[in-house]
């Protein structure tokens, strides 16, 4: 099933429209809502997703998307990389919920992303990422710092069971 936009997608969409420019990559495209938002300010937008169904759905909408587990099928460098990762923790790692589950603790996919993202960023390139307090904000902050990125909290939104955070990150 194609990941349908929720509050997190709409929150990140606002920042994509405001900040994104140049050559753009979205990692984990889901329904393609963030790619469409980026196309309002630049024509150089591509995306990847691990889920074949998401890829096919976006291709039918005319979006430039290919199948990839994070950066496994990505070439080139980008001015902006957008990532709305699966960030919920789950001991079971339910396969049917891989659009939502970020690992046992929730941050494992974010850690894999930051380990490799620098190789795909232009010198002044930026990362726009969203995650939840359920993921463990201190842990995510540590992952970002350990991978030699600076970050700015652009927005925090409290909801009844979690807070959502949007960060703008840049390599030091």
mmCIF file of C-alpha atoms in Angstrom:
data_model
loop_
_atom_site.group_PDB
_atom_site.id
_atom_site.type_symbol
_atom_site.label_atom_id
_atom_site.label_comp_id
_atom_site.label_asym_id
_atom_site.label_seq_id
_atom_site.Cartn_x
_atom_site.Cartn_y
_atom_site.Cartn_z
ATOM 1 C CA UNK A 1 0.000 0.000 0.000
ATOM 2 C CA UNK A 2 1.328 3.458 -0.932
ATOM 3 C CA UNK A 3 2.180 5.606 2.084
ATOM 4 C CA UNK A 4 -0.510 8.266 2.388
ATOM 5 C CA UNK A 5 0.487 11.745 3.597
ATOM 6 C CA UNK A 6 -0.220 12.502 7.237
ATOM 7 C CA UNK A 7 0.567 15.426 9.545
ATOM 8 C CA UNK A 8 4.321 14.831 9.252
ATOM 9 C CA UNK A 9 4.264 15.023 5.444
ATOM 10 C CA UNK A 10 2.251 18.247 5.451
ATOM 11 C CA UNK A 11 4.561 19.785 8.053
ATOM 12 C CA UNK A 12 7.641 18.961 5.965
ATOM 13 C CA UNK A 13 5.902 20.049 2.733
ATOM 14 C CA UNK A 14 5.695 23.625 4.028
ATOM 15 C CA UNK A 15 9.489 23.744 4.493
ATOM 16 C CA UNK A 16 10.165 22.092 1.138
ATOM 17 C CA UNK A 17 8.159 24.852 -0.577
ATOM 18 C CA UNK A 18 10.005 27.540 1.381
ATOM 19 C CA UNK A 19 13.627 26.332 1.274
ATOM 20 C CA UNK A 20 14.345 23.770 -1.417
ATOM 21 C CA UNK A 21 16.202 24.806 -4.579
ATOM 22 C CA UNK A 22 18.784 23.475 -7.009
ATOM 23 C CA UNK A 23 19.174 19.763 -7.642
ATOM 24 C CA UNK A 24 16.936 17.839 -5.223
ATOM 25 C CA UNK A 25 16.656 14.216 -4.089
ATOM 26 C CA UNK A 26 13.878 12.849 -1.932
ATOM 27 C CA UNK A 27 14.734 9.634 -0.113
ATOM 28 C CA UNK A 28 11.617 7.596 0.686
ATOM 29 C CA UNK A 29 9.133 9.264 -1.660
ATOM 30 C CA UNK A 30 5.951 7.551 -0.463
ATOM 31 C CA UNK A 31 3.109 9.183 -2.412
ATOM 32 C CA UNK A 32 5.393 11.813 -3.976
ATOM 33 C CA UNK A 33 3.846 14.791 -2.171
ATOM 34 C CA UNK A 34 7.236 16.283 -1.231
ATOM 35 C CA UNK A 35 8.657 15.805 -4.731
ATOM 36 C CA UNK A 36 5.649 17.677 -6.127
ATOM 37 C CA UNK A 37 6.248 20.493 -3.637
ATOM 38 C CA UNK A 38 9.933 20.696 -4.665
ATOM 39 C CA UNK A 39 8.951 20.862 -8.345
ATOM 40 C CA UNK A 40 7.292 24.219 -7.642
ATOM 41 C CA UNK A 41 10.739 25.801 -7.159
ATOM 42 C CA UNK A 42 13.072 23.633 -9.258
ATOM 43 C CA UNK A 43 12.796 21.205 -12.156
ATOM 44 C CA UNK A 44 15.755 19.040 -11.043
ATOM 45 C CA UNK A 45 13.903 16.718 -8.671
ATOM 46 C CA UNK A 46 14.373 12.973 -8.370
ATOM 47 C CA UNK A 47 13.450 10.448 -5.743
ATOM 48 C CA UNK A 48 14.038 6.948 -4.455
ATOM 49 C CA UNK A 49 12.022 4.512 -2.389
ATOM 50 C CA UNK A 50 12.604 0.969 -1.168
ATOM 51 C CA UNK A 51 8.968 0.072 -1.858
ATOM 52 C CA UNK A 52 8.254 -0.933 -5.462
ATOM 53 C CA UNK A 53 4.585 0.038 -5.096
ATOM 54 C CA UNK A 54 5.509 3.606 -4.060
ATOM 55 C CA UNK A 55 7.928 3.837 -7.007
ATOM 56 C CA UNK A 56 5.314 2.688 -9.535
ATOM 57 C CA UNK A 57 2.667 4.993 -8.050
ATOM 58 C CA UNK A 58 4.966 8.028 -8.387
ATOM 59 C CA UNK A 59 6.100 7.079 -11.893
ATOM 60 C CA UNK A 60 2.438 7.012 -12.978
ATOM 61 C CA UNK A 61 2.232 10.609 -11.725
ATOM 62 C CA UNK A 62 5.163 11.525 -13.992
ATOM 63 C CA UNK A 63 7.734 11.788 -11.204
ATOM 64 C CA UNK A 64 11.384 10.758 -11.678
ATOM 65 C CA UNK A 65 11.635 7.923 -9.138
ATOM 66 C CA UNK A 66 13.574 4.674 -8.893
ATOM 67 C CA UNK A 67 13.789 1.805 -6.437
ATOM 68 C CA UNK A 68 16.590 2.100 -3.877
ATOM 69 C CA UNK A 69 17.315 1.187 -0.268
ATOM 70 C CA UNK A 70 18.383 4.658 0.883
ATOM 71 C CA UNK A 71 21.377 5.469 -1.383
ATOM 72 C CA UNK A 72 22.035 1.992 -2.841
ATOM 73 C CA UNK A 73 20.816 3.071 -6.311
ATOM 74 C CA UNK A 74 21.658 6.801 -6.220
ATOM 75 C CA UNK A 75 24.225 8.569 -8.388
ATOM 76 C CA UNK A 76 25.345 12.182 -8.310
ATOM 77 C CA UNK A 77 25.321 15.003 -5.797
ATOM 78 C CA UNK A 78 22.446 17.183 -4.687
ATOM 79 C CA UNK A 79 21.865 20.665 -3.287
ATOM 80 C CA UNK A 80 18.998 19.413 -1.118
ATOM 81 C CA UNK A 81 18.106 15.964 0.144
ATOM 82 C CA UNK A 82 14.667 15.553 1.703
ATOM 83 C CA UNK A 83 13.994 12.694 4.106
ATOM 84 C CA UNK A 84 10.753 11.897 5.929
ATOM 85 C CA UNK A 85 12.004 8.595 7.322
ATOM 86 C CA UNK A 86 10.114 5.797 8.962
ATOM 87 C CA UNK A 87 10.748 6.693 12.588
ATOM 88 C CA UNK A 88 8.507 4.667 14.865
ATOM 89 C CA UNK A 89 10.150 2.095 17.156
ATOM 90 C CA UNK A 90 9.070 -1.545 16.984
ATOM 91 C CA UNK A 91 10.540 -4.632 18.573
ATOM 92 C CA UNK A 92 8.874 -6.819 15.954
ATOM 93 C CA UNK A 93 9.971 -4.859 12.843
ATOM 94 C CA UNK A 94 6.662 -5.564 11.117
ATOM 95 C CA UNK A 95 7.348 -5.814 7.383
ATOM 96 C CA UNK A 96 3.855 -4.540 6.513
ATOM 97 C CA UNK A 97 4.666 -1.280 8.275
ATOM 98 C CA UNK A 98 8.097 -0.494 6.844
ATOM 99 C CA UNK A 99 6.851 2.966 5.799
ATOM 100 C CA UNK A 100 6.476 3.686 9.521
ATOM 101 C CA UNK A 101 8.937 1.494 11.445
ATOM 102 C CA UNK A 102 12.464 2.901 11.746
ATOM 103 C CA UNK A 103 13.916 -0.097 13.585
ATOM 104 C CA UNK A 104 13.755 -1.555 17.081
ATOM 105 C CA UNK A 105 14.505 1.830 18.637
ATOM 106 C CA UNK A 106 13.090 3.938 15.771
ATOM 107 C CA UNK A 107 16.332 5.720 14.839
ATOM 108 C CA UNK A 108 18.250 2.966 13.017
ATOM 109 C CA UNK A 109 17.232 4.078 9.505
ATOM 110 C CA UNK A 110 18.095 7.689 10.365
ATOM 111 C CA UNK A 111 21.529 6.481 11.505
ATOM 112 C CA UNK A 112 22.083 4.611 8.209
ATOM 113 C CA UNK A 113 20.977 7.708 6.278
ATOM 114 C CA UNK A 114 23.412 10.081 8.030
ATOM 115 C CA UNK A 115 26.272 7.598 7.681
ATOM 116 C CA UNK A 116 26.096 7.948 3.875
ATOM 117 C CA UNK A 117 24.288 11.181 3.004
ATOM 118 C CA UNK A 118 27.398 13.394 2.911
ATOM 119 C CA UNK A 119 28.675 11.536 -0.185
ATOM 120 C CA UNK A 120 25.571 12.692 -2.072
ATOM 121 C CA UNK A 121 25.558 16.360 -1.046
ATOM 122 C CA UNK A 122 27.150 19.229 -2.917
ATOM 123 C CA UNK A 123 29.644 21.251 -0.846
ATOM 124 C CA UNK A 124 26.950 23.613 0.479
ATOM 125 C CA UNK A 125 24.224 20.946 0.298
ATOM 126 C CA UNK A 126 21.520 20.644 2.930
ATOM 127 C CA UNK A 127 19.307 17.937 4.399
ATOM 128 C CA UNK A 128 15.706 18.568 5.363
ATOM 129 C CA UNK A 129 14.506 15.852 7.747
ATOM 130 C CA UNK A 130 11.528 15.213 10.001
ATOM 131 C CA UNK A 131 11.292 12.807 12.929
ATOM 132 C CA UNK A 132 9.270 12.159 16.091
ATOM 133 C CA UNK A 133 9.936 12.358 19.817
ATOM 134 C CA UNK A 134 9.059 8.635 19.829
ATOM 135 C CA UNK A 135 12.348 8.156 17.966
ATOM 136 C CA UNK A 136 14.385 9.682 20.841
ATOM 137 C CA UNK A 137 15.404 13.247 19.984
ATOM 138 C CA UNK A 138 18.662 13.116 21.986
ATOM 139 C CA UNK A 139 19.752 10.017 20.090
ATOM 140 C CA UNK A 140 18.945 11.581 16.696
ATOM 141 C CA UNK A 141 20.772 14.790 17.680
ATOM 142 C CA UNK A 142 23.803 12.650 18.588
ATOM 143 C CA UNK A 143 23.669 10.752 15.281
ATOM 144 C CA UNK A 144 23.607 14.014 13.345
ATOM 145 C CA UNK A 145 26.501 15.527 15.336
ATOM 146 C CA UNK A 146 28.571 12.323 15.196
ATOM 147 C CA UNK A 147 28.321 12.426 11.398
ATOM 148 C CA UNK A 148 29.667 15.996 11.440
ATOM 149 C CA UNK A 149 26.506 17.910 10.600
ATOM 150 C CA UNK A 150 25.207 21.117 12.098
ATOM 151 C CA UNK A 151 21.457 21.398 12.437
ATOM 152 C CA UNK A 152 18.759 23.944 13.057
ATOM 153 C CA UNK A 153 15.344 23.128 14.484
ATOM 154 C CA UNK A 154 12.950 24.751 12.010
ATOM 155 C CA UNK A 155 9.713 23.633 13.610
ATOM 156 C CA UNK A 156 8.412 21.594 16.520
ATOM 157 C CA UNK A 157 4.798 20.522 16.701
ATOM 158 C CA UNK A 158 3.321 18.879 19.796
ATOM 159 C CA UNK A 159 0.572 16.374 19.237
ATOM 160 C CA UNK A 160 -1.351 14.313 21.757
ATOM 161 C CA UNK A 161 1.169 11.437 21.949
ATOM 162 C CA UNK A 162 4.342 12.805 20.339
ATOM 163 C CA UNK A 163 6.191 15.870 19.091
ATOM 164 C CA UNK A 164 7.370 16.230 15.500
ATOM 165 C CA UNK A 165 10.635 17.996 14.625
ATOM 166 C CA UNK A 166 11.811 19.437 11.314
ATOM 167 C CA UNK A 167 15.579 19.956 11.047
ATOM 168 C CA UNK A 168 17.683 21.679 8.420
ATOM 169 C CA UNK A 169 21.133 20.051 8.457
ATOM 170 C CA UNK A 170 24.405 20.979 6.770
ATOM 171 C CA UNK A 171 27.791 19.262 6.855
ATOM 172 C CA UNK A 172 30.457 21.073 8.903
#
